[in-house]
Tab-separated table of C-alpha atoms in Angstrom:
chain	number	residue	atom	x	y	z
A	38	UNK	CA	-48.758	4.303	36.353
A	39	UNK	CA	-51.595	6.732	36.761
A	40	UNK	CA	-53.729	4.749	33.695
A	41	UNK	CA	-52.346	1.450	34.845
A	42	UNK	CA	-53.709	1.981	38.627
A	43	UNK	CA	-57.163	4.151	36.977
A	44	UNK	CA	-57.760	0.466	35.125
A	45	UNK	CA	-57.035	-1.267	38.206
A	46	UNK	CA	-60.249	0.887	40.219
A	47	UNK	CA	-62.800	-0.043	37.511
A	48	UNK	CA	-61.941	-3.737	37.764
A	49	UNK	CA	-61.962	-4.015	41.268
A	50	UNK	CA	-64.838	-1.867	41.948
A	51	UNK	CA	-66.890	-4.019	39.628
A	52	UNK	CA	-65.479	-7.252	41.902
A	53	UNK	CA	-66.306	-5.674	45.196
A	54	UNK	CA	-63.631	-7.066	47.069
A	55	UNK	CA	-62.473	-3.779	49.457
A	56	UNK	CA	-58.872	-5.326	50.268
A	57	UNK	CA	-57.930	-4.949	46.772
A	58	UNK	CA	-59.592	-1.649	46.472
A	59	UNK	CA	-57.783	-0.597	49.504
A	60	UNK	CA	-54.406	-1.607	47.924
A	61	UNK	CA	-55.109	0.021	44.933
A	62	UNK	CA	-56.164	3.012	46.732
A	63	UNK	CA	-52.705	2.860	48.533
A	64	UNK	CA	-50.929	2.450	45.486
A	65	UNK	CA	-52.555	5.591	43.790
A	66	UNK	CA	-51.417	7.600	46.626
A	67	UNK	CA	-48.149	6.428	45.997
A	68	UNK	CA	-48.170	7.539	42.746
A	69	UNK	CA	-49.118	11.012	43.893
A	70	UNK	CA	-46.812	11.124	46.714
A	71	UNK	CA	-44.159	10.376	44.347
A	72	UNK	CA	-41.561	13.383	44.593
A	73	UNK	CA	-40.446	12.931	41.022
A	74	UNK	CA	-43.941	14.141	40.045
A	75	UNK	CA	-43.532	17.388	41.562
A	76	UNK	CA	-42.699	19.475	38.395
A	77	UNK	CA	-45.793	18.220	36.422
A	78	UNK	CA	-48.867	19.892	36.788
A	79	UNK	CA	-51.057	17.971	35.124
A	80	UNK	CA	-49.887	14.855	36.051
A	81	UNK	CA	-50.453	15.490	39.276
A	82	UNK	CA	-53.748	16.737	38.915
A	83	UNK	CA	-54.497	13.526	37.050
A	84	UNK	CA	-53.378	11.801	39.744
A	85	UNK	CA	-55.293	13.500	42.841
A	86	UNK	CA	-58.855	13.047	41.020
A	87	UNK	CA	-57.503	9.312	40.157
A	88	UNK	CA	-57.411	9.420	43.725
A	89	UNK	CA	-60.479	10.728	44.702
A	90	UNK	CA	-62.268	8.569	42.781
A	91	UNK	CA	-60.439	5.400	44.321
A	92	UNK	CA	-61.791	7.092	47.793
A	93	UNK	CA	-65.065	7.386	46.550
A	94	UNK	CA	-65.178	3.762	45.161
A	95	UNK	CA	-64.810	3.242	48.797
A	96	UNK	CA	-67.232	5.203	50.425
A	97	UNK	CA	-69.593	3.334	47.843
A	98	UNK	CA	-68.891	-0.398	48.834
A	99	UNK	CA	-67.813	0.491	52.545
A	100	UNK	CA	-71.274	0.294	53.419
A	101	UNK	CA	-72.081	-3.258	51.962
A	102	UNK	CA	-69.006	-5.005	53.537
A	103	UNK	CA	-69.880	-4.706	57.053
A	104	UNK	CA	-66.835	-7.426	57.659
A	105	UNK	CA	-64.044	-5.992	55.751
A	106	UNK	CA	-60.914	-5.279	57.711
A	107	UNK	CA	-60.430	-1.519	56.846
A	108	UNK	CA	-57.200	-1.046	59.410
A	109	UNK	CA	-54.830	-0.116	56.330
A	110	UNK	CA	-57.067	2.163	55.008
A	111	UNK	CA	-57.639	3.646	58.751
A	112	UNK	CA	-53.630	3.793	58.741
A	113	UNK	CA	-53.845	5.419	55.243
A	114	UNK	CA	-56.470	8.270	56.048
A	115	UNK	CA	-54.387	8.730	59.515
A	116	UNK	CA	-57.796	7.809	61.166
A	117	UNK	CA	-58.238	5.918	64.185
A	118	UNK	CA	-62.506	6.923	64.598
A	119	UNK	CA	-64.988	4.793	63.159
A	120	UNK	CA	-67.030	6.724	61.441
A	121	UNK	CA	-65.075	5.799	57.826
A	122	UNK	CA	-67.410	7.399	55.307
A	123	UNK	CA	-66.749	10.719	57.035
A	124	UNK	CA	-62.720	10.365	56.793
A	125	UNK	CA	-63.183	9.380	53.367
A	126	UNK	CA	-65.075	12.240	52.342
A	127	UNK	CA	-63.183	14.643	53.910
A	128	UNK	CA	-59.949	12.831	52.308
A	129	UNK	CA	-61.965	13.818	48.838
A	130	UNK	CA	-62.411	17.093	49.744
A	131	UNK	CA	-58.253	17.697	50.690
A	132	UNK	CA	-57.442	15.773	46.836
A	133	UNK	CA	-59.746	17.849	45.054
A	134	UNK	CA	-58.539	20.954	47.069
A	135	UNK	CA	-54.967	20.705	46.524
A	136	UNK	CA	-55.534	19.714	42.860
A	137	UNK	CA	-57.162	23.262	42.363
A	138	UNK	CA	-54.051	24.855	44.574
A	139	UNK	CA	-51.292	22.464	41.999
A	140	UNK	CA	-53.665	23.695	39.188
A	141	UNK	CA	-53.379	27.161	39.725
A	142	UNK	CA	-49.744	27.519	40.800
A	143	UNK	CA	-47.922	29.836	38.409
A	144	UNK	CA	-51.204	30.482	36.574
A	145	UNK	CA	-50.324	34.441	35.951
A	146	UNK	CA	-52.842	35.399	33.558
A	147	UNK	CA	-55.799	33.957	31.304
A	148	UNK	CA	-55.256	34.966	27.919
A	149	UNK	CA	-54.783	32.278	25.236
A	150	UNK	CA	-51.548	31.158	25.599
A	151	UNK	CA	-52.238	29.726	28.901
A	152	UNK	CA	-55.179	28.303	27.230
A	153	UNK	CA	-54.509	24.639	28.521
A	154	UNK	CA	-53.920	25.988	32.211
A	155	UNK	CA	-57.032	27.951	32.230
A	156	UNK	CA	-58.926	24.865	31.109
A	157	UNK	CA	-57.015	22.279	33.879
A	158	UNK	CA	-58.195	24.805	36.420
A	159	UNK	CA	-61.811	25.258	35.154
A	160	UNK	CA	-61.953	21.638	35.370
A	161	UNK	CA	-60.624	21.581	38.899
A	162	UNK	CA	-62.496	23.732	40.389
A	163	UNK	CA	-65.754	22.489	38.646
A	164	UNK	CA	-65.098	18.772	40.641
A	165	UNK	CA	-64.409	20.373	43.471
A	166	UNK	CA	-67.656	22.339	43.171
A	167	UNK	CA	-69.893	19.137	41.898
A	168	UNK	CA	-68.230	16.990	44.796
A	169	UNK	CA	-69.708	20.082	47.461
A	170	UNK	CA	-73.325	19.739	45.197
A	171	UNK	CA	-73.366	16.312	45.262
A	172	UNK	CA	-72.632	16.110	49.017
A	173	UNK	CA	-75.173	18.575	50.451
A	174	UNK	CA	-77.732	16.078	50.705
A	175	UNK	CA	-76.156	14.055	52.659
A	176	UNK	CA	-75.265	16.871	55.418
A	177	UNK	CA	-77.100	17.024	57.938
A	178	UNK	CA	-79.820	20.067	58.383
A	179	UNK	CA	-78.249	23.090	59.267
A	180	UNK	CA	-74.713	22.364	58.757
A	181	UNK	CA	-74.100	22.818	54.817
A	182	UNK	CA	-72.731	25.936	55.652
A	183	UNK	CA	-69.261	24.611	54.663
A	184	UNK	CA	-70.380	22.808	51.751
A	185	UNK	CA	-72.712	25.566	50.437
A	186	UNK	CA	-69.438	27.753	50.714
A	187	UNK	CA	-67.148	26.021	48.202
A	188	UNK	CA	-69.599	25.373	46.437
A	189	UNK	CA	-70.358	29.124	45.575
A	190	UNK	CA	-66.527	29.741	45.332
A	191	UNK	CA	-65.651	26.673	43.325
A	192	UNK	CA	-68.180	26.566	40.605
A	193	UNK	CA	-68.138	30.308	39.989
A	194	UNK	CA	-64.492	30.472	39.677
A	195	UNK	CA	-64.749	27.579	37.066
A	196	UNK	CA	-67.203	29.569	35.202
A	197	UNK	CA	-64.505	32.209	35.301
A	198	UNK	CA	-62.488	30.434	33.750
A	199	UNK	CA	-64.730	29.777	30.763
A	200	UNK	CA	-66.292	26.185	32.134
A	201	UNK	CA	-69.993	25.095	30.275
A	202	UNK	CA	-70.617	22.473	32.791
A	203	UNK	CA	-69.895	24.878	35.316
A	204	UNK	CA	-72.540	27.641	33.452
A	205	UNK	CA	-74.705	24.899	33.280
A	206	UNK	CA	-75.023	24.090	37.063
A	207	UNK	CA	-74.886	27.988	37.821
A	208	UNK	CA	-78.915	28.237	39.010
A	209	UNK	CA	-78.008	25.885	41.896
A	210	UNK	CA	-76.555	28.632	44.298
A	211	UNK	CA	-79.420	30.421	44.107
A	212	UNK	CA	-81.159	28.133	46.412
A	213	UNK	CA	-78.780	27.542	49.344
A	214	UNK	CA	-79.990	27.929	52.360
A	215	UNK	CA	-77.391	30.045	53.099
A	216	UNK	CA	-77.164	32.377	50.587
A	217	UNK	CA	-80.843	32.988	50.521
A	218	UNK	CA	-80.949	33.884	54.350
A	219	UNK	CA	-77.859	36.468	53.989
A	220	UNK	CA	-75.047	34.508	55.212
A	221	UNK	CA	-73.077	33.859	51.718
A	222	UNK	CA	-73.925	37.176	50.104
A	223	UNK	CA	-70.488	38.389	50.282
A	224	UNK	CA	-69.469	35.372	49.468
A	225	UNK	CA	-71.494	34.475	46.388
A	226	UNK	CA	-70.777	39.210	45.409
A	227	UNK	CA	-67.030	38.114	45.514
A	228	UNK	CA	-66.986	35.537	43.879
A	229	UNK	CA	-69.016	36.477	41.266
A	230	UNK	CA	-67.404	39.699	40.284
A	231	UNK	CA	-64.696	37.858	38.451
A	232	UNK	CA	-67.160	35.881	36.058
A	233	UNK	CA	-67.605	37.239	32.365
A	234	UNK	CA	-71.321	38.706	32.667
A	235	UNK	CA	-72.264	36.753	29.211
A	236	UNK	CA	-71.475	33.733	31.261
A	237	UNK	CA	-75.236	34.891	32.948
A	238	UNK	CA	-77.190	35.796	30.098
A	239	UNK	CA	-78.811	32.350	29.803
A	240	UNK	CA	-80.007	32.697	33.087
A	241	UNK	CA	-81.584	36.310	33.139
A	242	UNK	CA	-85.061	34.770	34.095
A	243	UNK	CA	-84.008	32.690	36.995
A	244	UNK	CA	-81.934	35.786	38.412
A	245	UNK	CA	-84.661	38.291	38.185
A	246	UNK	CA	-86.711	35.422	39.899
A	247	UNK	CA	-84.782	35.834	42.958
A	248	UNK	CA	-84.772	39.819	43.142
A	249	UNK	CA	-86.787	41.752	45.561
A	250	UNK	CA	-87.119	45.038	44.216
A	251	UNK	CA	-88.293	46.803	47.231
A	252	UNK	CA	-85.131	45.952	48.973
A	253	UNK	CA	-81.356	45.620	48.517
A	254	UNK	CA	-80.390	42.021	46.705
A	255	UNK	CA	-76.815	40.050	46.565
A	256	UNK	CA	-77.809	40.100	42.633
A	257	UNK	CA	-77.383	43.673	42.562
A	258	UNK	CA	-73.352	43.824	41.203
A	259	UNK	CA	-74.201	41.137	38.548
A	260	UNK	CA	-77.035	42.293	37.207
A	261	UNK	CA	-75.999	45.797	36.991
A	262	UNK	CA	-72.994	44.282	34.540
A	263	UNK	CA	-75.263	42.772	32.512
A	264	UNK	CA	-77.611	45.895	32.041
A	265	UNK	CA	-74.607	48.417	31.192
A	266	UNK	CA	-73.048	44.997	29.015
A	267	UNK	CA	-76.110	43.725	27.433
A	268	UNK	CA	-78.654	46.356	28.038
A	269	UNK	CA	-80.680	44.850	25.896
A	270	UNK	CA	-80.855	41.166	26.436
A	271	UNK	CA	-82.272	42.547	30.255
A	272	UNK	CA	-84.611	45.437	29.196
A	273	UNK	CA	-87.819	43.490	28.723
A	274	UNK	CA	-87.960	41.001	31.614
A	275	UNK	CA	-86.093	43.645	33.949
A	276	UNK	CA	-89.258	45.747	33.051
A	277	UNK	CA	-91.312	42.916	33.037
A	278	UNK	CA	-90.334	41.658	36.703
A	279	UNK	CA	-90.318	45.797	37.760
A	280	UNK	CA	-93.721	46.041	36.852
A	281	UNK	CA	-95.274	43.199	37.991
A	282	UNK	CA	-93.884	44.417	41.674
A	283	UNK	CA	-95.488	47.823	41.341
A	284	UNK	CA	-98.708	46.465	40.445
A	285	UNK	CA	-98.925	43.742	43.132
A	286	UNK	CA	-97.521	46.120	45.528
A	287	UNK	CA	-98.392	49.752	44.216
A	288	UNK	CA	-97.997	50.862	47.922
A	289	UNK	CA	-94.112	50.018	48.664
A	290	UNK	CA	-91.593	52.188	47.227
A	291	UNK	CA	-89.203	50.382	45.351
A	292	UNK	CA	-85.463	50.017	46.746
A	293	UNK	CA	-82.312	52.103	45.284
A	294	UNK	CA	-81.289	49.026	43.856
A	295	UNK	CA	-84.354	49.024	41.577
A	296	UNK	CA	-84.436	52.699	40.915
A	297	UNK	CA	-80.539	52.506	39.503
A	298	UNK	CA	-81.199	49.336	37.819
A	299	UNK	CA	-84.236	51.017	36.041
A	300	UNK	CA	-81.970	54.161	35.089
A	301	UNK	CA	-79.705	51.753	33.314
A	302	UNK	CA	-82.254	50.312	31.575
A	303	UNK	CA	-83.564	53.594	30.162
A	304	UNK	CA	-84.368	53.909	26.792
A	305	UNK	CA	-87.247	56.071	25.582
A	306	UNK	CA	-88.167	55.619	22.223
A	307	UNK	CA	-87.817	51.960	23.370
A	308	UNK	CA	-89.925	52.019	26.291
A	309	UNK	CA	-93.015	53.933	23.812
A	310	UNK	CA	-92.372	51.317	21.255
A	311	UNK	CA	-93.052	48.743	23.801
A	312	UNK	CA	-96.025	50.639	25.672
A	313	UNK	CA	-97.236	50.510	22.313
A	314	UNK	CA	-97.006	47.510	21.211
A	315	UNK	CA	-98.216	45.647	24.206
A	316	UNK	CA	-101.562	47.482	22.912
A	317	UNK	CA	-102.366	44.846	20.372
A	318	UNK	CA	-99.835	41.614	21.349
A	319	UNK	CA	-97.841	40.693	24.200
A	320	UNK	CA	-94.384	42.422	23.506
């Protein structure tokens, strides 16, 4: 029923005509209301992003049918305002929510028999999370907080569970608003203590980028991981970063963030091997 109604959306999307979007749309939530689907996770699942998408077909053509009757889809969303495109994303946001909550019900652990599971719920959480990205722009200025949250929470629990697309949209969070003024740190240091630190090593540069080494940073946990994981794969830019501080700033005294960060990364012969090769060549 699921394909059947998931063929249905592209065809009438394509026509434009809302009143047979809007009975599709009805009909895919009957699908997923359906209590006979209750035992099957990934049906279910299947059916919620069908769903989401049917909204979001909505939200899409809403706009250029000024004179559509939209009182069974008010009566569907429970929504008697008329400010549609709101209802409709916040309907997205509850389907993509409760998919991750179906998802991860009875999801004990994360080793390779539960392979499958692990993968469902990566992929949950990483729609949820692209949904939040996709949606900040068209928040209005100083209220993304909400957004910005799942955001952080969904895409770095998909990269916990072992998500590329996820690892791929990583260097996002580290330009909210939000985060960058303090008010996500927490936030982003929970969430971000239960992803794999080689999940991060593609993005070394762009961390360091955002580390002030005179101060305390959010980035403190991860890259700490990485430098006792990978010591090596941070040594040089670490250094690299470090040093360019000192000399712009030779005044300030680096942060006890930096100065444990820099004990980690400790290696002597190393550091005289590089001292002396940056002699002749750019190490």
């Amino acid at each position: 029923r699921i394909a059947q109604n998931k063929w249905r959306r592209i065809s009438e999307l394509e026509s434009g005509n809302v009143q047979r979007m809007v009975a599709n749309f009805k009909r895919i939530k009957g699908v997923v209301d359906d209590e006979g689907l209750q035992r099957y996770r990934a049906v279910r699942v299947e059916g919620l992003h069908e769903l989401f998408r049917a909204g979001e077909d909505l939200r899409e053509v809403l706009p250029r049918a000024v004179e559509a009757n939209t009182d069974e889809l008010k009566r569907l969303l429970e929504y008697e305002g008329s400010d549609l495109d709101t209802a409709l994303g916040s309907f997205s946001l509850d389907c993509l929510q409760k998919s991750v909550e179906i998802a991860n019900t009875g999801l004990l652990d994360i080793s390779d028999d539960h392979a499958h599971e692990t993968s469902l719920l990566a992929d949950c959480h990483y729609r949820l999370a692209q949904f939040c990205y996709d949606g900040l722009e068209k928040q209005p200025l100083g209220e993304t907080l909400s957004h910005e949250r799942h955001l952080i929470t969904s895409l770095l629990a998909s990269m916990q569970f072992g998500s590329k697309p996820a690892r791929q949209l990583f260097p996002v969070l580290l330009q909210l608003p939000n985060l960058q003024d303090g008010t996500l740190h927490r936030c982003f240091i929970d969430a971000s203590s239960l992803v794999p630190e080689w999940m991060f090593l593609r993005w070394i540069p762009q961390l360091l980028s955002y580390v002030d080494f005179f101060q305390e940073s959010f980035l403190e946990s991860v890259l700490l991981r990485l430098a006792a994981s990978y010591p090596m794969a941070l040594y040089y830019p670490a250094k690299f970063a470090h040093g360019e501080c000192t000399k712009r700033f030779p005044e300030r005294t680096m942060g006890s963030f930096a100065c444990r960060l820099m004990r980690v990364l400790e290696f002597p012969r190393l550091d005289r091997f590089v001292q002396e090769l940056s002699q002749v060549v750019v190490p």
